[in-house]
Coordinates of C-alpha atoms in Angstrom, one line a residue:
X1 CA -18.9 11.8 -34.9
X2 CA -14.8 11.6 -35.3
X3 CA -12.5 13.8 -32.1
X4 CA -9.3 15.0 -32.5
X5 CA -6.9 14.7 -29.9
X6 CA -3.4 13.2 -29.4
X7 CA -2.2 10.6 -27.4
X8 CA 1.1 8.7 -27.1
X9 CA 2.0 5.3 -26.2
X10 CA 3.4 6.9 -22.7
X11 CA -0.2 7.1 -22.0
X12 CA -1.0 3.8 -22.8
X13 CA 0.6 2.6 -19.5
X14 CA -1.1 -0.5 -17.1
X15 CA -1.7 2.1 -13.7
X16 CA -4.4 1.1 -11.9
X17 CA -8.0 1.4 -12.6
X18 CA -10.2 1.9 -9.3
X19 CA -10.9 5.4 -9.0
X20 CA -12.1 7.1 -5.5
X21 CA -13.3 10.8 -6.5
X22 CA -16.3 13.4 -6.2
X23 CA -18.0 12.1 -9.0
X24 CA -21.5 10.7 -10.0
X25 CA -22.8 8.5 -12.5
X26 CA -23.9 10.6 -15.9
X27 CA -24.1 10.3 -19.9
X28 CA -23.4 13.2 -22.7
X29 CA -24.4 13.8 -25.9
X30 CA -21.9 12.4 -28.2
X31 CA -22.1 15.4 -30.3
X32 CA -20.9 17.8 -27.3
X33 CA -18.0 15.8 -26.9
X34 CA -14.8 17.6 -28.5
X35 CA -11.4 16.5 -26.9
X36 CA -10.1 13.8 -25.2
X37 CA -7.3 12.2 -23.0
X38 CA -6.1 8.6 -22.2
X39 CA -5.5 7.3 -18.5
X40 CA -4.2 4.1 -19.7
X41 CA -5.6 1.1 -21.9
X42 CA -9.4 0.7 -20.1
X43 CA -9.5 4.5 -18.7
X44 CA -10.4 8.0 -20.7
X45 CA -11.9 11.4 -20.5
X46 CA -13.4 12.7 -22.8
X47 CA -14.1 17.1 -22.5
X48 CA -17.5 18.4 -23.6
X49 CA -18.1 21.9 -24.1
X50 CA -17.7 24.1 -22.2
X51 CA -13.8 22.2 -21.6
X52 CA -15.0 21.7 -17.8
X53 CA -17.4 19.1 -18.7
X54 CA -15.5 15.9 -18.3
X55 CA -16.7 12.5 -18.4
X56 CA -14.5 9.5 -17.2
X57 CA -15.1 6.5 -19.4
X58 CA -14.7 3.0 -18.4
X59 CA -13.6 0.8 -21.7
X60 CA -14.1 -3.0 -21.7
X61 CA -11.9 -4.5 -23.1
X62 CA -9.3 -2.9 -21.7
X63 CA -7.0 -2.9 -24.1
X64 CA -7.0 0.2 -25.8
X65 CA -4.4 1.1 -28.1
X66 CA -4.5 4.5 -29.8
X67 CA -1.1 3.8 -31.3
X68 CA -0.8 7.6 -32.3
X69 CA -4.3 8.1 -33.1
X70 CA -6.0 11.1 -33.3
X71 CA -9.4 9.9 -33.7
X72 CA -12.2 8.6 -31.9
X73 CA -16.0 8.5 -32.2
X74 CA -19.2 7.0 -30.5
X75 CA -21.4 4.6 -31.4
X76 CA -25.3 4.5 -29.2
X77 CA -29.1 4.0 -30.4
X78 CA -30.2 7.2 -29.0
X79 CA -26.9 9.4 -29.3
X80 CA -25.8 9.6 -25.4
X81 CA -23.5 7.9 -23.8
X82 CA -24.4 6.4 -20.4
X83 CA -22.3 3.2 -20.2
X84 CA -25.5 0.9 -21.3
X85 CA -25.4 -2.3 -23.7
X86 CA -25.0 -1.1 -27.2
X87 CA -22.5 2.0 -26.0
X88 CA -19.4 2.0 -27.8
X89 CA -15.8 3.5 -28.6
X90 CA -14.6 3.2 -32.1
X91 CA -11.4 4.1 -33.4
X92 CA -11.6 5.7 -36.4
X93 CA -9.1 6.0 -38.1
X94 CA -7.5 2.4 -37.3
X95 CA -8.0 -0.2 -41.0
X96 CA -10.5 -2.4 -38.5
X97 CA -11.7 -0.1 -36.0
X98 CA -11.6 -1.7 -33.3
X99 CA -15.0 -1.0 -30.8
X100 CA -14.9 -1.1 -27.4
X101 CA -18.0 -1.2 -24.9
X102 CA -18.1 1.9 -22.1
X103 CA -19.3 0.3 -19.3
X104 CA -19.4 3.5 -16.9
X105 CA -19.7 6.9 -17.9
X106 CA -19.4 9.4 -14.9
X107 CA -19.3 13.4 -14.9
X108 CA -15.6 14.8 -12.8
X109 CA -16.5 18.0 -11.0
X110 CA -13.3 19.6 -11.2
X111 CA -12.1 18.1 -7.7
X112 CA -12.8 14.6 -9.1
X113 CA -10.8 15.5 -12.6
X114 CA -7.8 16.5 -10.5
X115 CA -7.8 13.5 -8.2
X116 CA -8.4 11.2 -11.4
X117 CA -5.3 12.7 -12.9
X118 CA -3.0 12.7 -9.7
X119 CA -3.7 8.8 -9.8
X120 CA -2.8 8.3 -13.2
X121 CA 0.2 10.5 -13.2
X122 CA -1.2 13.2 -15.4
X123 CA -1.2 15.8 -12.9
X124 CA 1.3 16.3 -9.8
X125 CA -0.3 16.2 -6.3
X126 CA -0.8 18.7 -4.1
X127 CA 2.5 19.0 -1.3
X128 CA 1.6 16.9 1.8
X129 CA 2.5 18.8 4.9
X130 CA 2.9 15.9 7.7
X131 CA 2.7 17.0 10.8
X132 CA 5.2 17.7 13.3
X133 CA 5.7 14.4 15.6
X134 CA 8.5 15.5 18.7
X135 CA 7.6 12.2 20.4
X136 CA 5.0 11.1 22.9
X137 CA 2.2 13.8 24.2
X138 CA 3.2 14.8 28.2
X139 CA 0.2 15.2 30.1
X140 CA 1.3 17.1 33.3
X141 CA -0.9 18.2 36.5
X142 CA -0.1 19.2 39.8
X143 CA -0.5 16.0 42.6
X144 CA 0.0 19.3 45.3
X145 CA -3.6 20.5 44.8
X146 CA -5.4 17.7 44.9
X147 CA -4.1 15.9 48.0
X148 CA -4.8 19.2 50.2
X149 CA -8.3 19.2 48.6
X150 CA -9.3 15.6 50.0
X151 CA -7.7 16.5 53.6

């Protein structure tokens, strides 16, 4: 099973791996699997088909280093992908091809995809609208009314 893709060593950047997003835990057939991008050296998602079937992949160790590579492929006993022992990246095209254990596979609904690349800095975020602070709340009432109410 080989992918091609591109990635550049801009990609490869150290950002921060815990991810908070709508997601759940998942695995995919490594033969639906037909594009991919890279988060950063222990982060990737790979795109099933249709396209809006992403997967975020959790790589241990995390040192992934495409270097340019176009490649990738998966290595399981029964052909999905879960994150389980014996689940692995391979580059393909490297000389040693290097393997790397997933250690969490889970399916992005498309809110979770756009939150995972806003954290990365693959996507720009949505404008924050703050809102408008004029200094402390007044809380007024008339004193008039109620003294001629207990007399």
């Amino acid at each position: 099973m080989a992918i091609i893709g591109c990635a550049s060593d801009g990609e490869l950047s150290g950002t921060k791996s815990s991810v908070n997003t709508s997601t759940r835990s998942s695995c995919f057939n490594t033969s639906s699997i037909n594009d991919y991008e890279v988060l950063d050296r222990g982060n990737l998602i790979v795109y099933g088909r249709p396209r809006k079937r992403a997967y975020h992949l959790k790589i241990s160790p995390a040192n992934l280093d495409l270097g340019g590579s176009d490649m990738i492929s998966f290595r399981s006993w029964t052909g999905r992908i879960c994150g389980y022992a014996g689940d692995e990246l391979i580059i393909a095209n490297d000389i040693f091809q290097p393997r790397y254990s997933i250690t969490n596979v889970t399916e992005l609904d498309e809110t979770g995809l756009y939150n995972l690349m806003v954290q990365f800095g693959k996507a720009e975020p949505l404008e924050k609208v703050e809102p408008e602070v004029t200094g402390e709340p007044e809380i007024t009432r008339e004193l008039d009314s109620f003294d001629k109410e207990e007399s």
